[in-house]
């Protein structure tokens, strides 16, 4: 069985990350939805997941999200994650959420609302995705310090909106197709 979850869907900046996880040994006992865990606990479980799971990551850039739209970007990220994991077409896949965004060649896919809370392998994918994307966004924050990415990791906050108004959106960082970013052009 493979569990799939994503992070970054609603963010105004940074990539979308879809993670596919397959268990190879026992999962950590505290494996739960990443949103319910403290950053420290997520990091601890992430370290254990490195030994207990095989992982495929599907990164989708802000430019790809703008070009494709969110629905197709999710499909692209899922395909990349499953391809990296080398998943056979016949494996059972559980996707977190109400929509199956796995490629059609995979016949045994079930979309389960809140699977990240109820299906441990999806929880594992959730934790992996959150830790990896947050790390990536904290690295981006060093190149774009005026946006506060290290705090909100690209999601919409009052401070992010104010920084957009003050500094403008940055190509390759921000999602220009997202309404809060529209019209916020980077000033030289």
PDB file of C-alpha atoms in Angstrom:
ATOM      1  CA  UNK A   1       0.000   0.000   0.000  1.00  0.00           C
ATOM      2  CA  UNK A   2       1.125   3.538  -0.794  1.00  0.00           C
ATOM      3  CA  UNK A   3      -0.056   6.647   1.036  1.00  0.00           C
ATOM      4  CA  UNK A   4      -0.090  10.052  -0.642  1.00  0.00           C
ATOM      5  CA  UNK A   5      -0.394  13.533   0.797  1.00  0.00           C
ATOM      6  CA  UNK A   6       0.550  17.018  -0.316  1.00  0.00           C
ATOM      7  CA  UNK A   7       1.678  20.227   1.273  1.00  0.00           C
ATOM      8  CA  UNK A   8       1.710  23.735  -0.113  1.00  0.00           C
ATOM      9  CA  UNK A   9      -1.589  23.603  -1.997  1.00  0.00           C
ATOM     10  CA  UNK A  10      -2.859  26.928  -0.682  1.00  0.00           C
ATOM     11  CA  UNK A  11       0.467  28.704  -0.276  1.00  0.00           C
ATOM     12  CA  UNK A  12       1.036  31.998  -2.096  1.00  0.00           C
ATOM     13  CA  UNK A  13       4.744  31.273  -2.518  1.00  0.00           C
ATOM     14  CA  UNK A  14       6.995  28.290  -3.014  1.00  0.00           C
ATOM     15  CA  UNK A  15       6.429  24.868  -4.500  1.00  0.00           C
ATOM     16  CA  UNK A  16       3.749  22.270  -4.047  1.00  0.00           C
ATOM     17  CA  UNK A  17       5.098  18.959  -2.757  1.00  0.00           C
ATOM     18  CA  UNK A  18       3.290  15.648  -3.186  1.00  0.00           C
ATOM     19  CA  UNK A  19       4.764  12.712  -1.262  1.00  0.00           C
ATOM     20  CA  UNK A  20       4.126   9.017  -1.845  1.00  0.00           C
ATOM     21  CA  UNK A  21       5.154   6.734   1.031  1.00  0.00           C
ATOM     22  CA  UNK A  22       5.448   2.950   1.222  1.00  0.00           C
ATOM     23  CA  UNK A  23       6.098   1.226   4.534  1.00  0.00           C
ATOM     24  CA  UNK A  24       9.121  -1.119   4.671  1.00  0.00           C
ATOM     25  CA  UNK A  25       9.324  -1.635   8.466  1.00  0.00           C
ATOM     26  CA  UNK A  26       7.107  -0.663  11.397  1.00  0.00           C
ATOM     27  CA  UNK A  27       5.997   2.959  11.364  1.00  0.00           C
ATOM     28  CA  UNK A  28       6.793   5.139  14.378  1.00  0.00           C
ATOM     29  CA  UNK A  29       4.082   4.818  17.040  1.00  0.00           C
ATOM     30  CA  UNK A  30       3.406   8.559  17.120  1.00  0.00           C
ATOM     31  CA  UNK A  31       2.863   8.795  13.362  1.00  0.00           C
ATOM     32  CA  UNK A  32      -0.115  11.147  12.969  1.00  0.00           C
ATOM     33  CA  UNK A  33      -1.323  13.987  10.784  1.00  0.00           C
ATOM     34  CA  UNK A  34       1.529  16.489  10.471  1.00  0.00           C
ATOM     35  CA  UNK A  35      -0.757  19.392  11.407  1.00  0.00           C
ATOM     36  CA  UNK A  36      -1.408  17.816  14.821  1.00  0.00           C
ATOM     37  CA  UNK A  37       2.295  17.536  15.713  1.00  0.00           C
ATOM     38  CA  UNK A  38       4.725  20.127  17.002  1.00  0.00           C
ATOM     39  CA  UNK A  39       7.636  20.980  14.687  1.00  0.00           C
ATOM     40  CA  UNK A  40      10.002  19.153  17.050  1.00  0.00           C
ATOM     41  CA  UNK A  41       7.847  16.001  17.106  1.00  0.00           C
ATOM     42  CA  UNK A  42       7.491  16.090  13.308  1.00  0.00           C
ATOM     43  CA  UNK A  43      11.272  16.268  12.996  1.00  0.00           C
ATOM     44  CA  UNK A  44      11.737  13.309  15.358  1.00  0.00           C
ATOM     45  CA  UNK A  45       9.241  11.182  13.446  1.00  0.00           C
ATOM     46  CA  UNK A  46      10.727  12.284  10.108  1.00  0.00           C
ATOM     47  CA  UNK A  47      14.098  10.871  11.214  1.00  0.00           C
ATOM     48  CA  UNK A  48      12.435   7.528  12.017  1.00  0.00           C
ATOM     49  CA  UNK A  49      10.537   7.527   8.712  1.00  0.00           C
ATOM     50  CA  UNK A  50      13.859   7.633   6.864  1.00  0.00           C
ATOM     51  CA  UNK A  51      14.320   4.002   7.991  1.00  0.00           C
ATOM     52  CA  UNK A  52      10.732   2.768   7.971  1.00  0.00           C
ATOM     53  CA  UNK A  53       9.521   4.039   4.574  1.00  0.00           C
ATOM     54  CA  UNK A  54      10.460   4.342   0.954  1.00  0.00           C
ATOM     55  CA  UNK A  55       9.530   7.822  -0.260  1.00  0.00           C
ATOM     56  CA  UNK A  56       8.824   9.450  -3.597  1.00  0.00           C
ATOM     57  CA  UNK A  57       8.720  13.243  -3.816  1.00  0.00           C
ATOM     58  CA  UNK A  58       6.877  15.192  -6.494  1.00  0.00           C
ATOM     59  CA  UNK A  59       7.912  18.862  -6.441  1.00  0.00           C
ATOM     60  CA  UNK A  60       5.927  21.326  -8.567  1.00  0.00           C
ATOM     61  CA  UNK A  61       7.291  24.848  -8.979  1.00  0.00           C
ATOM     62  CA  UNK A  62       5.242  28.046  -8.681  1.00  0.00           C
ATOM     63  CA  UNK A  63       5.735  28.594 -12.431  1.00  0.00           C
ATOM     64  CA  UNK A  64       4.339  25.120 -13.195  1.00  0.00           C
ATOM     65  CA  UNK A  65       1.400  25.761 -10.844  1.00  0.00           C
ATOM     66  CA  UNK A  66       0.658  29.037 -12.647  1.00  0.00           C
ATOM     67  CA  UNK A  67       0.961  27.387 -16.075  1.00  0.00           C
ATOM     68  CA  UNK A  68      -1.061  24.250 -15.301  1.00  0.00           C
ATOM     69  CA  UNK A  69      -3.506  25.321 -12.619  1.00  0.00           C
ATOM     70  CA  UNK A  70      -3.704  23.658  -9.224  1.00  0.00           C
ATOM     71  CA  UNK A  71      -5.621  20.521 -10.266  1.00  0.00           C
ATOM     72  CA  UNK A  72      -3.114  19.608 -12.985  1.00  0.00           C
ATOM     73  CA  UNK A  73      -0.199  20.600 -10.739  1.00  0.00           C
ATOM     74  CA  UNK A  74      -1.429  18.107  -8.128  1.00  0.00           C
ATOM     75  CA  UNK A  75      -1.592  15.398 -10.803  1.00  0.00           C
ATOM     76  CA  UNK A  76       1.913  16.256 -11.987  1.00  0.00           C
ATOM     77  CA  UNK A  77       3.297  16.179  -8.444  1.00  0.00           C
ATOM     78  CA  UNK A  78       1.577  12.867  -7.759  1.00  0.00           C
ATOM     79  CA  UNK A  79       2.931  11.331 -10.974  1.00  0.00           C
ATOM     80  CA  UNK A  80       6.449  12.506 -10.101  1.00  0.00           C
ATOM     81  CA  UNK A  81       6.191  11.091  -6.573  1.00  0.00           C
ATOM     82  CA  UNK A  82       4.874   7.718  -7.742  1.00  0.00           C
ATOM     83  CA  UNK A  83       7.454   7.518 -10.532  1.00  0.00           C
ATOM     84  CA  UNK A  84      10.281   8.283  -8.087  1.00  0.00           C
ATOM     85  CA  UNK A  85       8.956   5.586  -5.750  1.00  0.00           C
ATOM     86  CA  UNK A  86       8.743   3.192  -8.733  1.00  0.00           C
ATOM     87  CA  UNK A  87       5.186   2.148  -7.903  1.00  0.00           C
ATOM     88  CA  UNK A  88       3.596  -0.561 -10.044  1.00  0.00           C
ATOM     89  CA  UNK A  89       0.249   0.194 -11.677  1.00  0.00           C
ATOM     90  CA  UNK A  90      -1.486  -2.492  -9.576  1.00  0.00           C
ATOM     91  CA  UNK A  91      -0.518  -1.291  -6.078  1.00  0.00           C
ATOM     92  CA  UNK A  92      -3.213  -0.023  -3.717  1.00  0.00           C
ATOM     93  CA  UNK A  93      -2.942   3.759  -3.230  1.00  0.00           C
ATOM     94  CA  UNK A  94      -4.683   5.942  -0.666  1.00  0.00           C
ATOM     95  CA  UNK A  95      -4.753   9.676  -1.390  1.00  0.00           C
ATOM     96  CA  UNK A  96      -5.591  12.153   1.354  1.00  0.00           C
ATOM     97  CA  UNK A  97      -8.616  14.280   0.483  1.00  0.00           C
ATOM     98  CA  UNK A  98     -11.801  14.062  -1.522  1.00  0.00           C
ATOM     99  CA  UNK A  99     -10.163  14.012  -4.961  1.00  0.00           C
ATOM    100  CA  UNK A 100      -8.091  11.311  -6.614  1.00  0.00           C
ATOM    101  CA  UNK A 101      -5.221  13.134  -8.301  1.00  0.00           C
ATOM    102  CA  UNK A 102      -3.178  10.005  -9.057  1.00  0.00           C
ATOM    103  CA  UNK A 103      -2.481   9.273 -12.740  1.00  0.00           C
ATOM    104  CA  UNK A 104      -5.209   7.173 -14.388  1.00  0.00           C
ATOM    105  CA  UNK A 105      -2.818   4.264 -15.037  1.00  0.00           C
ATOM    106  CA  UNK A 106      -3.088   3.421 -11.333  1.00  0.00           C
ATOM    107  CA  UNK A 107      -6.318   1.458 -10.985  1.00  0.00           C
ATOM    108  CA  UNK A 108      -6.512   0.892  -7.234  1.00  0.00           C
ATOM    109  CA  UNK A 109      -6.692   4.442  -5.903  1.00  0.00           C
ATOM    110  CA  UNK A 110      -8.966   5.566  -3.105  1.00  0.00           C
ATOM    111  CA  UNK A 111      -9.353   9.186  -2.021  1.00  0.00           C
ATOM    112  CA  UNK A 112     -10.105   9.345   1.702  1.00  0.00           C
ATOM    113  CA  UNK A 113     -11.005  12.579   3.465  1.00  0.00           C
ATOM    114  CA  UNK A 114      -8.703  13.073   6.476  1.00  0.00           C
ATOM    115  CA  UNK A 115      -6.673   9.977   5.584  1.00  0.00           C
ATOM    116  CA  UNK A 116      -3.698  11.825   7.080  1.00  0.00           C
ATOM    117  CA  UNK A 117      -5.478  11.407  10.440  1.00  0.00           C
ATOM    118  CA  UNK A 118      -6.720   7.828  10.024  1.00  0.00           C
ATOM    119  CA  UNK A 119      -4.317   5.928   7.727  1.00  0.00           C
ATOM    120  CA  UNK A 120      -0.793   5.652   9.176  1.00  0.00           C
ATOM    121  CA  UNK A 121       1.046   5.463   5.839  1.00  0.00           C
ATOM    122  CA  UNK A 122      -0.733   8.640   4.710  1.00  0.00           C
ATOM    123  CA  UNK A 123       0.244  10.249   8.026  1.00  0.00           C
ATOM    124  CA  UNK A 124       3.839   9.295   7.219  1.00  0.00           C
ATOM    125  CA  UNK A 125       3.561  10.983   3.807  1.00  0.00           C
ATOM    126  CA  UNK A 126       2.042  14.040   5.508  1.00  0.00           C
ATOM    127  CA  UNK A 127       4.906  14.358   7.988  1.00  0.00           C
ATOM    128  CA  UNK A 128       7.587  13.836   5.332  1.00  0.00           C
ATOM    129  CA  UNK A 129       6.003  16.432   3.042  1.00  0.00           C
ATOM    130  CA  UNK A 130       5.638  19.042   5.784  1.00  0.00           C
ATOM    131  CA  UNK A 131       9.210  18.669   7.053  1.00  0.00           C
ATOM    132  CA  UNK A 132      10.762  18.722   3.569  1.00  0.00           C
ATOM    133  CA  UNK A 133       8.772  21.701   2.258  1.00  0.00           C
ATOM    134  CA  UNK A 134       9.259  23.719   5.461  1.00  0.00           C
ATOM    135  CA  UNK A 135      13.023  23.155   5.218  1.00  0.00           C
ATOM    136  CA  UNK A 136      12.974  24.256   1.585  1.00  0.00           C
ATOM    137  CA  UNK A 137      11.005  27.401   2.415  1.00  0.00           C
ATOM    138  CA  UNK A 138      13.407  28.296   5.227  1.00  0.00           C
ATOM    139  CA  UNK A 139      16.250  28.113   2.702  1.00  0.00           C
ATOM    140  CA  UNK A 140      14.280  30.381   0.337  1.00  0.00           C
ATOM    141  CA  UNK A 141      13.823  32.809   3.236  1.00  0.00           C
ATOM    142  CA  UNK A 142      17.574  33.424   3.232  1.00  0.00           C
ATOM    143  CA  UNK A 143      17.371  34.654  -0.375  1.00  0.00           C
ATOM    144  CA  UNK A 144      14.147  36.619   0.187  1.00  0.00           C
ATOM    145  CA  UNK A 145      14.383  37.830   3.807  1.00  0.00           C
ATOM    146  CA  UNK A 146      11.783  40.600   3.507  1.00  0.00           C
ATOM    147  CA  UNK A 147       8.884  38.125   3.029  1.00  0.00           C
ATOM    148  CA  UNK A 148       9.178  36.276   6.365  1.00  0.00           C
ATOM    149  CA  UNK A 149       9.043  32.878   4.668  1.00  0.00           C
ATOM    150  CA  UNK A 150      10.764  31.244   7.642  1.00  0.00           C
ATOM    151  CA  UNK A 151       7.632  31.973   9.690  1.00  0.00           C
ATOM    152  CA  UNK A 152       4.685  31.383   7.344  1.00  0.00           C
ATOM    153  CA  UNK A 153       6.466  29.113   4.795  1.00  0.00           C
ATOM    154  CA  UNK A 154       4.686  30.830   1.913  1.00  0.00           C
ATOM    155  CA  UNK A 155       1.120  30.736   3.187  1.00  0.00           C
ATOM    156  CA  UNK A 156      -1.153  33.750   3.287  1.00  0.00           C
ATOM    157  CA  UNK A 157      -0.702  35.841   6.408  1.00  0.00           C
ATOM    158  CA  UNK A 158      -1.110  39.522   7.133  1.00  0.00           C
ATOM    159  CA  UNK A 159       2.670  39.935   7.167  1.00  0.00           C
ATOM    160  CA  UNK A 160       3.031  38.141   3.830  1.00  0.00           C
ATOM    161  CA  UNK A 161       0.343  40.367   2.294  1.00  0.00           C
ATOM    162  CA  UNK A 162       2.046  43.488   3.635  1.00  0.00           C
ATOM    163  CA  UNK A 163       5.419  42.315   2.291  1.00  0.00           C
ATOM    164  CA  UNK A 164       3.822  41.728  -1.125  1.00  0.00           C
ATOM    165  CA  UNK A 165       2.419  45.261  -1.083  1.00  0.00           C
ATOM    166  CA  UNK A 166       5.779  46.679  -0.025  1.00  0.00           C
ATOM    167  CA  UNK A 167       8.150  44.622  -2.191  1.00  0.00           C
ATOM    168  CA  UNK A 168       5.991  43.094  -4.928  1.00  0.00           C
ATOM    169  CA  UNK A 169       5.745  39.454  -5.930  1.00  0.00           C
ATOM    170  CA  UNK A 170       8.862  37.648  -7.130  1.00  0.00           C
ATOM    171  CA  UNK A 171       8.799  35.520 -10.296  1.00  0.00           C
ATOM    172  CA  UNK A 172       9.677  31.910  -9.537  1.00  0.00           C
ATOM    173  CA  UNK A 173       8.811  32.381  -5.868  1.00  0.00           C
ATOM    174  CA  UNK A 174       5.212  33.592  -5.872  1.00  0.00           C
ATOM    175  CA  UNK A 175       2.204  32.067  -7.588  1.00  0.00           C
ATOM    176  CA  UNK A 176       0.943  34.811  -9.864  1.00  0.00           C
ATOM    177  CA  UNK A 177      -2.249  32.872 -10.613  1.00  0.00           C
ATOM    178  CA  UNK A 178      -3.325  33.129  -6.964  1.00  0.00           C
ATOM    179  CA  UNK A 179      -5.714  36.003  -6.283  1.00  0.00           C
ATOM    180  CA  UNK A 180      -3.793  37.596  -3.365  1.00  0.00           C
ATOM    181  CA  UNK A 181      -0.642  37.725  -5.512  1.00  0.00           C
ATOM    182  CA  UNK A 182      -2.312  39.062  -8.679  1.00  0.00           C
ATOM    183  CA  UNK A 183      -1.237  42.593  -9.452  1.00  0.00           C
ATOM    184  CA  UNK A 184       1.685  42.519  -7.005  1.00  0.00           C
ATOM    185  CA  UNK A 185       4.522  43.052  -9.489  1.00  0.00           C
ATOM    186  CA  UNK A 186       8.105  43.013  -8.229  1.00  0.00           C
ATOM    187  CA  UNK A 187       9.518  46.528  -8.290  1.00  0.00           C
ATOM    188  CA  UNK A 188      13.195  46.904  -9.301  1.00  0.00           C
TER     189      UNK A 188
END
